[in-house]
């Protein structure tokens, strides 16, 4: 391959990228064709492709995704913290539309109570679940020798999965407002709710299934849920007393 100068920094390049600044070696003058193909369609496809690939991997292989991210294989994924905020925003928006279109009789007292609770404490919940998962996981899975920050990543993936399922549940609930589909979509909604509760367990199971025996992994996951339940109850009681 012939050598040429990088248009960005002027250094000589001979490969696909400049070794000095990282710009692609095929960068050339902007033409109508390159503007549409590379700058517009290419950017949109790259962003959307990466975004949806990250969501798919979190949903179908959460533990493996977390361990890949921890081991340094990060180029295929969106930043998990940014994704967390995006999904949290989508969940708020989707529930807003469900509340807007749902008939008054479907918004029971319990539904409104849950909505009011989460609207008040959503930020606290967001920033408490991950540290709880990370701290409990750190002590229960010490054999893996991951540090607390790495367990924080596993906890983040667990919460991301819950938020993805909640978003799907909101979409299903919206479709379920149409009476011909209401019964089947109500069943799907209940299944999704169950999956959201089990998702942290699925995350840890997928991450460590080759590193522990089935009984060893099972009792650790069960204790994780017991600890999370106790800690969640304490936090909810504290929120009621403080606020």
XYZ file of N, CA and C in Angstrom:
729
model
N 0.845 -1.193 0.000
C 0.000 0.000 0.000
C 0.879 1.241 0.000
N 0.591 2.192 -0.861
C 1.433 3.387 -0.977
C 1.255 4.276 0.242
N 2.363 4.947 0.605
C 2.341 5.825 1.764
C 1.833 7.202 1.357
N 1.081 7.832 2.259
C 0.617 9.196 2.006
C 0.502 9.920 3.338
N 0.227 11.201 3.276
C 0.156 12.002 4.499
C -1.274 12.053 5.022
N -1.391 12.038 6.348
C -2.693 12.169 7.001
C -3.195 13.602 6.812
N -4.421 13.759 6.391
C -4.992 15.089 6.172
C -5.254 15.829 7.480
N -5.306 15.091 8.589
C -5.595 15.723 9.873
C -4.344 16.240 10.570
N -3.281 15.390 10.631
C -2.079 15.779 11.385
C -0.822 15.875 10.533
N -0.874 15.398 9.293
C 0.276 15.512 8.394
C 1.279 14.390 8.490
N 1.099 13.450 9.418
C 2.037 12.339 9.557
C 1.861 11.341 8.405
N 2.962 10.659 8.078
C 2.914 9.652 7.012
C 2.135 8.433 7.485
N 1.229 7.944 6.630
C 0.438 6.760 6.986
C 0.540 5.713 5.883
N 0.479 4.448 6.307
C 0.555 3.359 5.331
C -0.525 2.308 5.552
N -1.285 2.440 6.618
C -2.343 1.469 6.903
C -3.721 2.085 6.745
N -4.690 1.454 7.389
C -6.073 1.927 7.277
C -6.324 3.171 8.115
N -5.533 3.296 9.222
C -5.684 4.445 10.109
C -4.330 5.103 10.338
N -4.356 6.396 10.683
C -3.133 7.113 11.048
C -2.699 6.655 12.433
N -1.442 6.245 12.573
C -0.944 5.757 13.865
C -0.758 6.894 14.861
N -0.785 8.131 14.394
C -0.558 9.280 15.274
C -1.867 9.834 15.849
N -2.878 10.053 14.992
C -4.126 10.662 15.468
C -5.344 9.750 15.346
N -5.221 8.650 14.586
C -6.317 7.691 14.471
C -7.305 7.947 13.355
N -7.110 9.024 12.585
C -8.041 9.297 11.481
C -7.884 8.255 10.377
N -8.996 7.940 9.692
C -8.949 6.955 8.605
C -8.121 7.483 7.441
N -7.362 6.582 6.839
C -6.458 6.990 5.754
C -7.200 7.314 4.463
N -8.453 6.843 4.329
C -9.189 7.112 3.094
C -10.019 8.397 3.159
N -9.777 9.214 4.206
C -10.464 10.502 4.298
C -10.090 11.364 3.099
N -11.097 11.867 2.405
C -10.845 12.640 1.181
C -11.789 13.832 1.122
N -11.753 14.523 0.008
C -12.611 15.685 -0.184
C -14.083 15.268 -0.097
N -14.884 16.146 0.515
C -16.310 15.856 0.657
C -17.014 16.078 -0.677
N -17.736 15.061 -1.114
C -18.535 15.137 -2.341
C -19.988 14.840 -1.983
N -20.943 15.144 -2.863
C -22.343 14.800 -2.556
C -22.517 13.324 -2.206
N -21.814 12.449 -2.928
C -21.908 11.013 -2.679
C -21.342 10.643 -1.311
N -20.152 11.181 -0.982
C -19.522 10.843 0.304
C -20.295 11.439 1.473
N -20.903 12.619 1.266
C -21.692 13.254 2.323
C -22.876 12.378 2.715
N -23.583 11.853 1.698
C -24.756 11.012 1.967
C -24.340 9.647 2.505
N -23.362 9.033 1.837
C -22.972 7.656 2.175
C -22.243 7.559 3.512
N -21.246 8.427 3.719
C -20.395 8.305 4.906
C -20.863 9.164 6.074
N -21.094 10.445 5.815
C -21.379 11.369 6.917
C -22.798 11.241 7.462
N -23.761 10.983 6.589
C -25.153 10.904 7.058
C -25.558 9.459 7.344
N -25.639 8.641 6.286
C -26.086 7.253 6.468
C -25.116 6.451 7.324
N -23.813 6.655 7.100
C -22.809 5.911 7.864
C -22.878 6.208 9.345
N -23.048 7.493 9.693
C -23.109 7.882 11.105
C -24.357 7.335 11.774
N -25.498 7.476 11.079
C -26.752 6.982 11.654
C -26.690 5.471 11.859
N -26.207 4.742 10.850
C -26.122 3.284 10.951
C -25.170 2.866 12.062
N -24.033 3.588 12.191
C -23.051 3.245 13.223
C -23.647 3.435 14.612
N -24.288 4.598 14.822
C -24.855 4.890 16.140
C -25.987 3.921 16.464
N -26.932 3.749 15.515
C -28.072 2.878 15.772
C -27.639 1.417 15.888
N -26.708 0.996 15.010
C -26.239 -0.383 15.049
C -25.588 -0.711 16.376
N -24.735 0.182 16.851
C -24.049 -0.025 18.128
C -25.052 -0.027 19.282
N -25.997 0.898 19.236
C -27.003 1.022 20.291
C -27.838 -0.255 20.401
N -28.379 -0.716 19.274
C -29.254 -1.894 19.306
C -28.476 -3.185 19.556
N -27.223 -3.252 19.108
C -26.388 -4.419 19.426
C -26.122 -4.501 20.923
N -25.896 -3.333 21.540
C -25.670 -3.299 22.989
C -26.911 -3.772 23.730
N -28.082 -3.269 23.330
C -29.336 -3.688 23.966
C -29.564 -5.187 23.802
N -29.312 -5.696 22.604
C -29.519 -7.129 22.325
C -28.604 -7.985 23.190
N -27.323 -7.607 23.279
C -26.373 -8.394 24.071
C -26.718 -8.354 25.554
N -27.140 -7.190 26.042
C -27.522 -7.080 27.454
C -28.737 -7.954 27.743
N -29.669 -7.996 26.826
C -30.908 -8.740 27.049
C -30.712 -10.251 26.957
N -29.891 -10.716 26.018
C -29.782 -12.156 25.753
C -28.517 -12.811 26.315
N -27.485 -12.034 26.640
C -26.297 -12.613 27.285
C -25.691 -11.577 28.227
N -26.454 -11.217 29.261
C -26.049 -10.112 30.135
C -24.730 -10.336 30.864
N -24.566 -11.527 31.450
C -23.334 -11.800 32.186
C -22.117 -11.807 31.293
N -22.231 -12.440 30.135
C -21.121 -12.482 29.170
C -20.776 -11.071 28.692
N -21.799 -10.249 28.459
C -21.581 -8.863 28.036
C -20.819 -8.088 29.100
N -21.235 -8.253 30.363
C -20.548 -7.570 31.463
C -19.094 -8.018 31.567
N -18.845 -9.322 31.468
C -17.483 -9.838 31.584
C -16.623 -9.421 30.394
N -17.214 -9.358 29.198
C -16.484 -8.860 28.025
C -16.077 -7.406 28.236
N -17.011 -6.614 28.739
C -16.749 -5.186 28.980
C -15.635 -5.020 30.011
N -15.696 -5.824 31.067
C -14.676 -5.770 32.119
C -13.306 -6.161 31.575
N -13.276 -7.153 30.678
C -12.000 -7.642 30.133
C -11.411 -6.716 29.071
N -12.136 -5.646 28.716
C -11.596 -4.663 27.776
C -12.197 -4.695 26.389
N -13.145 -5.616 26.140
C -13.782 -5.702 24.814
C -14.962 -4.723 24.766
N -14.652 -3.447 24.549
C -15.670 -2.405 24.718
C -16.065 -1.680 23.447
N -15.347 -1.877 22.365
C -15.590 -1.071 21.168
C -16.972 -1.319 20.567
N -17.536 -2.503 20.783
C -18.843 -2.832 20.187
C -20.008 -2.331 21.024
N -19.711 -1.811 22.234
C -20.784 -1.416 23.138
C -20.863 0.094 23.324
N -22.089 0.582 23.561
C -22.265 1.945 24.047
C -21.783 2.016 25.488
N -21.425 3.215 25.928
C -21.073 3.409 27.331
C -22.279 3.041 28.202
N -22.055 2.164 29.182
C -23.172 1.644 29.970
C -23.865 2.721 30.809
N -23.096 3.664 31.353
C -23.701 4.702 32.191
C -24.580 5.619 31.348
N -24.082 6.003 30.166
C -24.891 6.831 29.258
C -26.159 6.091 28.854
N -26.014 4.803 28.582
C -27.159 3.981 28.182
C -28.188 3.893 29.306
N -27.696 3.842 30.531
C -28.568 3.790 31.700
C -29.471 5.025 31.752
N -28.877 6.193 31.545
C -29.641 7.445 31.587
C -30.634 7.526 30.426
N -30.209 7.065 29.238
C -31.093 7.073 28.065
C -32.310 6.179 28.310
N -32.064 4.955 28.796
C -33.167 4.016 29.032
C -34.088 4.502 30.143
N -33.501 5.133 31.142
C -34.309 5.670 32.228
C -35.250 6.746 31.684
N -34.720 7.603 30.800
C -35.546 8.633 30.171
C -36.646 8.040 29.308
N -36.316 6.995 28.539
C -37.311 6.320 27.696
C -38.430 5.715 28.545
N -38.056 5.151 29.698
C -39.064 4.555 30.574
C -40.027 5.606 31.113
N -39.487 6.747 31.518
C -40.335 7.842 32.015
C -41.287 8.306 30.915
N -40.751 8.447 29.698
C -41.548 8.913 28.561
C -42.639 7.911 28.187
N -42.273 6.632 28.129
C -43.250 5.608 27.733
C -44.374 5.488 28.758
N -44.017 5.603 30.045
C -45.075 5.528 31.063
C -45.991 6.751 30.989
N -45.400 7.899 30.660
C -46.199 9.118 30.502
C -47.270 8.911 29.428
N -46.873 8.291 28.300
C -47.828 8.066 27.212
C -48.856 7.004 27.580
N -48.436 6.001 28.350
C -49.402 4.996 28.805
C -50.463 5.652 29.681
N -50.010 6.493 30.598
C -50.933 7.180 31.498
C -51.867 8.118 30.726
N -51.331 8.710 29.656
C -52.111 9.659 28.852
C -53.245 8.965 28.091
N -52.963 7.772 27.547
C -53.942 7.093 26.690
C -54.780 6.049 27.421
N -54.347 5.644 28.606
C -55.077 4.595 29.327
C -56.413 5.128 29.836
N -57.474 4.332 29.720
C -58.764 4.739 30.298
C -58.631 4.907 31.810
N -59.434 5.776 32.376
C -59.330 6.093 33.806
C -59.491 4.855 34.680
N -60.354 3.905 34.242
C -60.604 2.715 35.075
C -59.399 1.785 35.164
N -58.460 1.874 34.189
C -57.266 1.015 34.243
C -56.216 1.569 35.196
N -56.298 2.861 35.489
C -55.333 3.476 36.408
C -55.867 3.341 37.825
N -55.668 2.183 38.410
C -56.167 1.897 39.748
C -55.378 2.678 40.792
N -55.896 2.607 42.024
C -55.204 3.296 43.113
C -53.791 2.770 43.291
N -53.622 1.449 43.147
C -52.296 0.839 43.285
C -51.352 1.337 42.202
N -51.861 1.424 40.958
C -51.037 1.896 39.843
C -50.562 3.321 40.092
N -51.496 4.182 40.514
C -51.152 5.584 40.771
C -50.190 5.703 41.948
N -50.369 4.827 42.950
C -49.479 4.846 44.112
C -48.057 4.478 43.705
N -47.925 3.414 42.887
C -46.601 2.985 42.413
C -45.955 4.085 41.584
N -46.738 4.702 40.691
C -46.220 5.786 39.850
C -45.726 6.946 40.712
N -46.537 7.311 41.711
C -46.166 8.421 42.584
C -44.887 8.107 43.349
N -44.773 6.863 43.819
C -43.580 6.459 44.569
C -42.334 6.541 43.696
N -42.425 5.980 42.476
C -41.257 5.956 41.601
C -40.913 7.337 41.059
N -41.918 8.196 40.868
C -41.615 9.552 40.402
C -40.885 10.344 41.479
N -41.188 10.057 42.743
C -40.514 10.749 43.842
C -39.103 10.217 44.066
N -38.949 8.893 43.999
C -37.698 8.274 44.429
C -36.903 7.629 43.295
N -37.259 7.936 42.048
C -36.625 7.264 40.905
C -35.113 7.446 40.888
N -34.646 8.665 41.155
C -33.200 8.925 41.113
C -32.482 8.162 42.218
N -33.097 8.118 43.388
C -32.489 7.384 44.505
C -32.428 5.897 44.168
N -33.529 5.362 43.636
C -33.570 3.943 43.257
C -32.490 3.635 42.231
N -32.362 4.523 41.236
C -31.379 4.329 40.170
C -29.969 4.223 40.726
N -29.651 5.086 41.696
C -28.282 5.130 42.198
C -28.038 4.207 43.390
N -29.071 3.504 43.843
C -28.910 2.592 44.980
C -28.843 1.131 44.539
N -29.607 0.763 43.515
C -29.648 -0.643 43.083
C -28.270 -1.138 42.659
N -27.560 -0.331 41.869
C -26.252 -0.777 41.365
C -25.243 -0.975 42.497
N -25.066 -0.006 43.417
C -24.140 -0.254 44.534
C -24.530 -1.455 45.387
N -25.841 -1.677 45.564
C -26.283 -2.843 46.327
C -25.864 -4.135 45.635
N -26.124 -4.227 44.331
C -25.714 -5.417 43.577
C -24.199 -5.584 43.606
N -23.480 -4.468 43.443
C -22.015 -4.524 43.396
C -21.432 -4.990 44.728
N -21.909 -4.409 45.829
C -21.372 -4.756 47.153
C -21.693 -6.203 47.514
N -22.935 -6.619 47.290
C -23.319 -8.000 47.598
C -22.574 -8.989 46.705
N -22.479 -8.665 45.416
C -21.764 -9.534 44.481
C -20.287 -9.654 44.818
N -19.699 -8.560 45.291
C -18.272 -8.554 45.637
C -17.971 -9.566 46.746
N -18.845 -9.639 47.747
C -18.609 -10.556 48.869
C -19.059 -11.989 48.558
N -20.094 -12.139 47.740
C -20.599 -13.482 47.450
C -19.787 -14.211 46.381
N -19.150 -13.450 45.486
C -18.400 -14.067 44.382
C -16.915 -13.705 44.462
N -16.353 -13.832 45.673
C -14.957 -13.422 45.899
C -13.965 -14.281 45.127
N -14.334 -15.516 44.850
C -13.411 -16.414 44.143
C -13.015 -15.855 42.769
N -13.890 -15.076 42.156
C -13.626 -14.539 40.813
C -12.540 -13.467 40.847
N -12.330 -12.858 42.029
C -11.300 -11.828 42.224
C -11.506 -10.597 41.331
N -12.756 -10.189 41.210
C -13.054 -8.910 40.566
C -13.085 -7.834 41.639
N -12.653 -6.621 41.287
C -12.721 -5.545 42.274
C -14.129 -4.951 42.313
N -14.359 -4.038 43.254
C -15.708 -3.503 43.463
C -16.207 -2.740 42.237
N -15.293 -2.049 41.534
C -15.690 -1.300 40.331
C -16.149 -2.252 39.226
N -15.503 -3.414 39.129
C -15.898 -4.402 38.117
C -17.254 -5.026 38.457
N -17.502 -5.221 39.748
C -18.833 -5.679 40.158
C -19.879 -4.592 39.909
N -19.449 -3.345 39.960
C -20.334 -2.227 39.639
C -20.826 -2.343 38.190
N -19.932 -2.778 37.289
C -20.313 -2.972 35.880
C -21.356 -4.083 35.748
N -21.156 -5.182 36.475
C -22.134 -6.282 36.429
C -23.490 -5.802 36.948
N -23.459 -5.028 38.044
C -24.701 -4.464 38.577
C -25.374 -3.519 37.599
N -24.563 -2.742 36.880
C -25.100 -1.813 35.878
C -25.800 -2.573 34.759
N -25.179 -3.656 34.297
C -25.800 -4.479 33.249
C -27.115 -5.084 33.761
N -27.117 -5.508 35.027
C -28.347 -6.039 35.614
C -29.473 -5.016 35.592
N -29.153 -3.774 35.981
C -30.172 -2.723 35.981
C -30.575 -2.334 34.562
N -29.612 -2.323 33.636
C -29.928 -2.029 32.233
C -30.944 -3.030 31.683
N -30.735 -4.304 32.016
C -31.677 -5.330 31.569
C -33.072 -5.100 32.125
N -33.143 -4.718 33.402
C -34.441 -4.429 34.024
C -35.128 -3.267 33.304
N -34.360 -2.215 32.997
C -34.927 -1.047 32.322
C -35.394 -1.379 30.902
N -34.637 -2.249 30.204
C -35.061 -2.682 28.863
C -36.392 -3.433 28.956
N -36.497 -4.333 29.938
C -37.734 -5.110 30.102
C -38.891 -4.198 30.500
N -38.627 -3.225 31.388
C -39.668 -2.260 31.759
C -40.160 -1.486 30.537
N -39.216 -1.111 29.669
C -39.582 -0.372 28.454
C -40.452 -1.240 27.538
N -40.050 -2.499 27.378
C -40.864 -3.435 26.587
C -42.250 -3.615 27.214
N -42.273 -3.659 28.548
C -43.539 -3.816 29.264
C -44.459 -2.620 29.030
N -43.874 -1.416 29.027
C -44.675 -0.212 28.765
C -45.249 -0.234 27.349
N -44.433 -0.683 26.390
C -44.900 -0.774 24.997
C -46.028 -1.805 24.885
N -45.825 -2.955 25.550
C -46.857 -4.004 25.556
C -48.146 -3.483 26.198
N -48.002 -2.722 27.290
C -49.178 -2.161 27.971
C -49.931 -1.192 27.069
N -49.181 -0.399 26.310
C -49.809 0.539 25.372
C -50.601 -0.207 24.294
N -49.987 -1.267 23.733
C -50.682 -2.062 22.708
C -51.893 -2.767 23.324
N -51.725 -3.198 24.589
C -52.803 -3.900 25.285
C -54.027 -3.044 25.565
N -53.899 -1.721 25.396
C -55.067 -0.854 25.561
C -56.096 -1.082 24.453
N -55.640 -1.661 23.340
C -56.558 -1.992 22.244
C -57.253 -3.303 22.595
N -58.547 -3.251 22.779
C -59.306 -4.361 23.362
C -59.113 -5.714 22.692
N -59.054 -5.817 21.349
C -58.879 -7.155 20.747
C -57.611 -7.874 21.205
N -56.599 -7.105 21.638
C -55.331 -7.720 22.045
C -55.092 -7.647 23.554
N -56.033 -7.099 24.287
C -55.784 -6.798 25.702
C -55.446 -8.034 26.529
N -56.151 -9.142 26.299
C -55.943 -10.338 27.126
C -54.552 -10.933 26.932
N -54.158 -11.131 25.674
C -52.853 -11.737 25.400
C -51.714 -10.823 25.834
N -51.890 -9.517 25.649
C -50.819 -8.595 26.028
C -50.728 -8.412 27.541
N -51.821 -8.601 28.246
C -51.770 -8.589 29.711
C -50.951 -9.765 30.233
N -51.096 -10.921 29.571
C -50.299 -12.104 29.942
C -48.817 -11.845 29.672
N -48.517 -11.279 28.497
C -47.124 -10.950 28.147
C -46.544 -9.964 29.153
N -47.355 -8.997 29.559
C -46.914 -7.985 30.526
C -46.520 -8.627 31.854
N -47.310 -9.608 32.299
C -47.003 -10.308 33.559
C -45.712 -11.127 33.434
N -45.514 -11.748 32.266
C -44.276 -12.507 32.029
C -43.066 -11.579 32.075
N -43.194 -10.418 31.456
C -42.099 -9.442 31.448
C -41.787 -8.955 32.862
N -42.825 -8.772 33.675
C -42.606 -8.348 35.059
C -41.802 -9.403 35.821
N -42.171 -10.675 35.617
C -41.417 -11.761 36.250
C -39.969 -11.792 35.801
N -39.739 -11.581 34.503
C -38.369 -11.549 33.971
C -37.561 -10.404 34.559
N -38.212 -9.263 34.779
C -37.494 -8.116 35.353
C -36.996 -8.424 36.763
N -37.782 -9.179 37.527
C -37.364 -9.560 38.880
C -36.205 -10.560 38.824
N -36.261 -11.464 37.861
C -35.237 -12.513 37.750
C -33.971 -12.052 37.030
N -34.002 -10.883 36.394
C -32.898 -10.511 35.507
C -31.537 -10.417 36.210
N -31.430 -9.825 37.412
C -30.117 -9.839 38.077
C -29.578 -11.253 38.283
N -30.471 -12.193 38.631
C -30.046 -13.590 38.796
C -29.532 -14.155 37.481
N -30.237 -13.868 36.391
C -29.804 -14.335 35.069
C -28.451 -13.731 34.693
N -28.232 -12.486 35.093
C -26.965 -11.810 34.788
C -25.799 -12.504 35.476
N -25.929 -12.745 36.787
C -24.849 -13.403 37.528
C -24.676 -14.854 37.080
N -25.785 -15.513 36.786
C -25.701 -16.904 36.324
C -24.947 -16.979 34.999
N -25.279 -16.096 34.081
C -24.631 -16.064 32.771
C -23.156 -15.681 32.872
N -22.825 -14.848 33.855
C -21.437 -14.396 34.019
C -20.549 -15.479 34.620
N -21.075 -16.236 35.590
C -20.223 -17.118 36.388
C -20.560 -18.604 36.274
N -21.410 -18.984 35.307
C -21.867 -20.379 35.230
C -20.739 -21.367 34.964
N -19.648 -20.909 34.348
C -18.516 -21.801 34.071
C -17.458 -21.762 35.171
N -17.688 -20.943 36.196
C -16.692 -20.755 37.251
C -17.134 -21.331 38.591
N -18.408 -21.678 38.720
C -18.941 -22.282 39.939
C -19.753 -23.521 39.571
N -19.899 -24.425 40.540
C -20.822 -25.547 40.348
C -22.251 -25.003 40.396
N -23.195 -25.768 39.872
C -24.595 -25.314 39.871
C -25.100 -25.068 41.298
N -24.865 -25.997 42.270
C -25.307 -25.713 43.648
C -24.614 -24.478 44.227
N -23.298 -24.345 43.964
C -22.547 -23.202 44.487
C -23.061 -21.882 43.956
N -23.402 -21.867 42.685
C -23.920 -20.643 42.074
C -25.346 -20.369 42.544
N -26.123 -21.450 42.703
C -27.524 -21.308 43.097
C -27.661 -20.685 44.483
N -26.894 -21.192 45.478
C -27.052 -20.637 46.820
C -26.529 -19.204 46.896
N -25.526 -18.877 46.110
C -25.028 -17.493 46.101
C -26.066 -16.530 45.531
N -26.727 -16.947 44.454
C -27.762 -16.096 43.840
C -28.953 -15.943 44.789
N -29.328 -17.025 45.472
C -30.438 -16.956 46.428
C -30.118 -16.004 47.573
N -28.895 -16.090 48.107
C -28.490 -15.181 49.181
C -28.450 -13.741 48.675
N -28.001 -13.561 47.428
C -27.991 -12.225 46.821
C -29.393 -11.616 46.859
N -30.403 -12.414 46.523
C -31.779 -11.913 46.512
C -32.298 -11.650 47.920
N -31.928 -12.500 48.866
C -32.339 -12.276 50.258
C -31.749 -10.963 50.766
N -30.455 -10.760 50.521
C -29.794 -9.524 50.951
C -30.406 -8.304 50.269
N -30.661 -8.424 48.951
C -31.262 -7.313 48.209
C -32.655 -6.982 48.752
N -33.407 -8.017 49.119
C -34.743 -7.796 49.671
C -34.690 -7.062 50.997
N -33.787 -7.505 51.876
C -33.645 -6.863 53.191
C -33.179 -5.421 53.031
N -32.167 -5.216 52.199
C -31.618 -3.866 51.989
C -32.650 -2.939 51.347
N -33.417 -3.472 50.397
C -34.455 -2.661 49.736
C -35.521 -2.233 50.734
N -35.912 -3.163 51.607
C -36.916 -2.850 52.622
C -36.421 -1.753 53.554
N -35.161 -1.862 53.974
C -34.572 -0.842 54.855
C -34.557 0.518 54.165
N -34.158 0.543 52.894
C -34.079 1.807 52.143
C -35.463 2.420 51.966
N -36.476 1.589 51.646
C -37.846 2.098 51.476
C -38.361 2.692 52.782
N -38.103 2.003 53.903
C -38.523 2.528 55.208
C -37.819 3.839 55.525
N -36.536 3.924 55.185
C -35.784 5.168 55.405
C -36.338 6.307 54.549
N -36.698 6.009 53.301
C -37.262 7.034 52.411
C -38.573 7.576 52.972
N -39.398 6.677 53.512
C -40.666 7.118 54.089
C -40.441 8.016 55.302
N -39.443 7.688 56.104
C -39.189 8.477 57.307
C -38.582 9.832 56.972
N -37.681 9.837 55.955
C -36.990 11.085 55.601
C -37.919 12.021 54.838
N -38.675 11.459 53.883
C -39.484 12.302 52.991
C -40.965 12.306 53.385
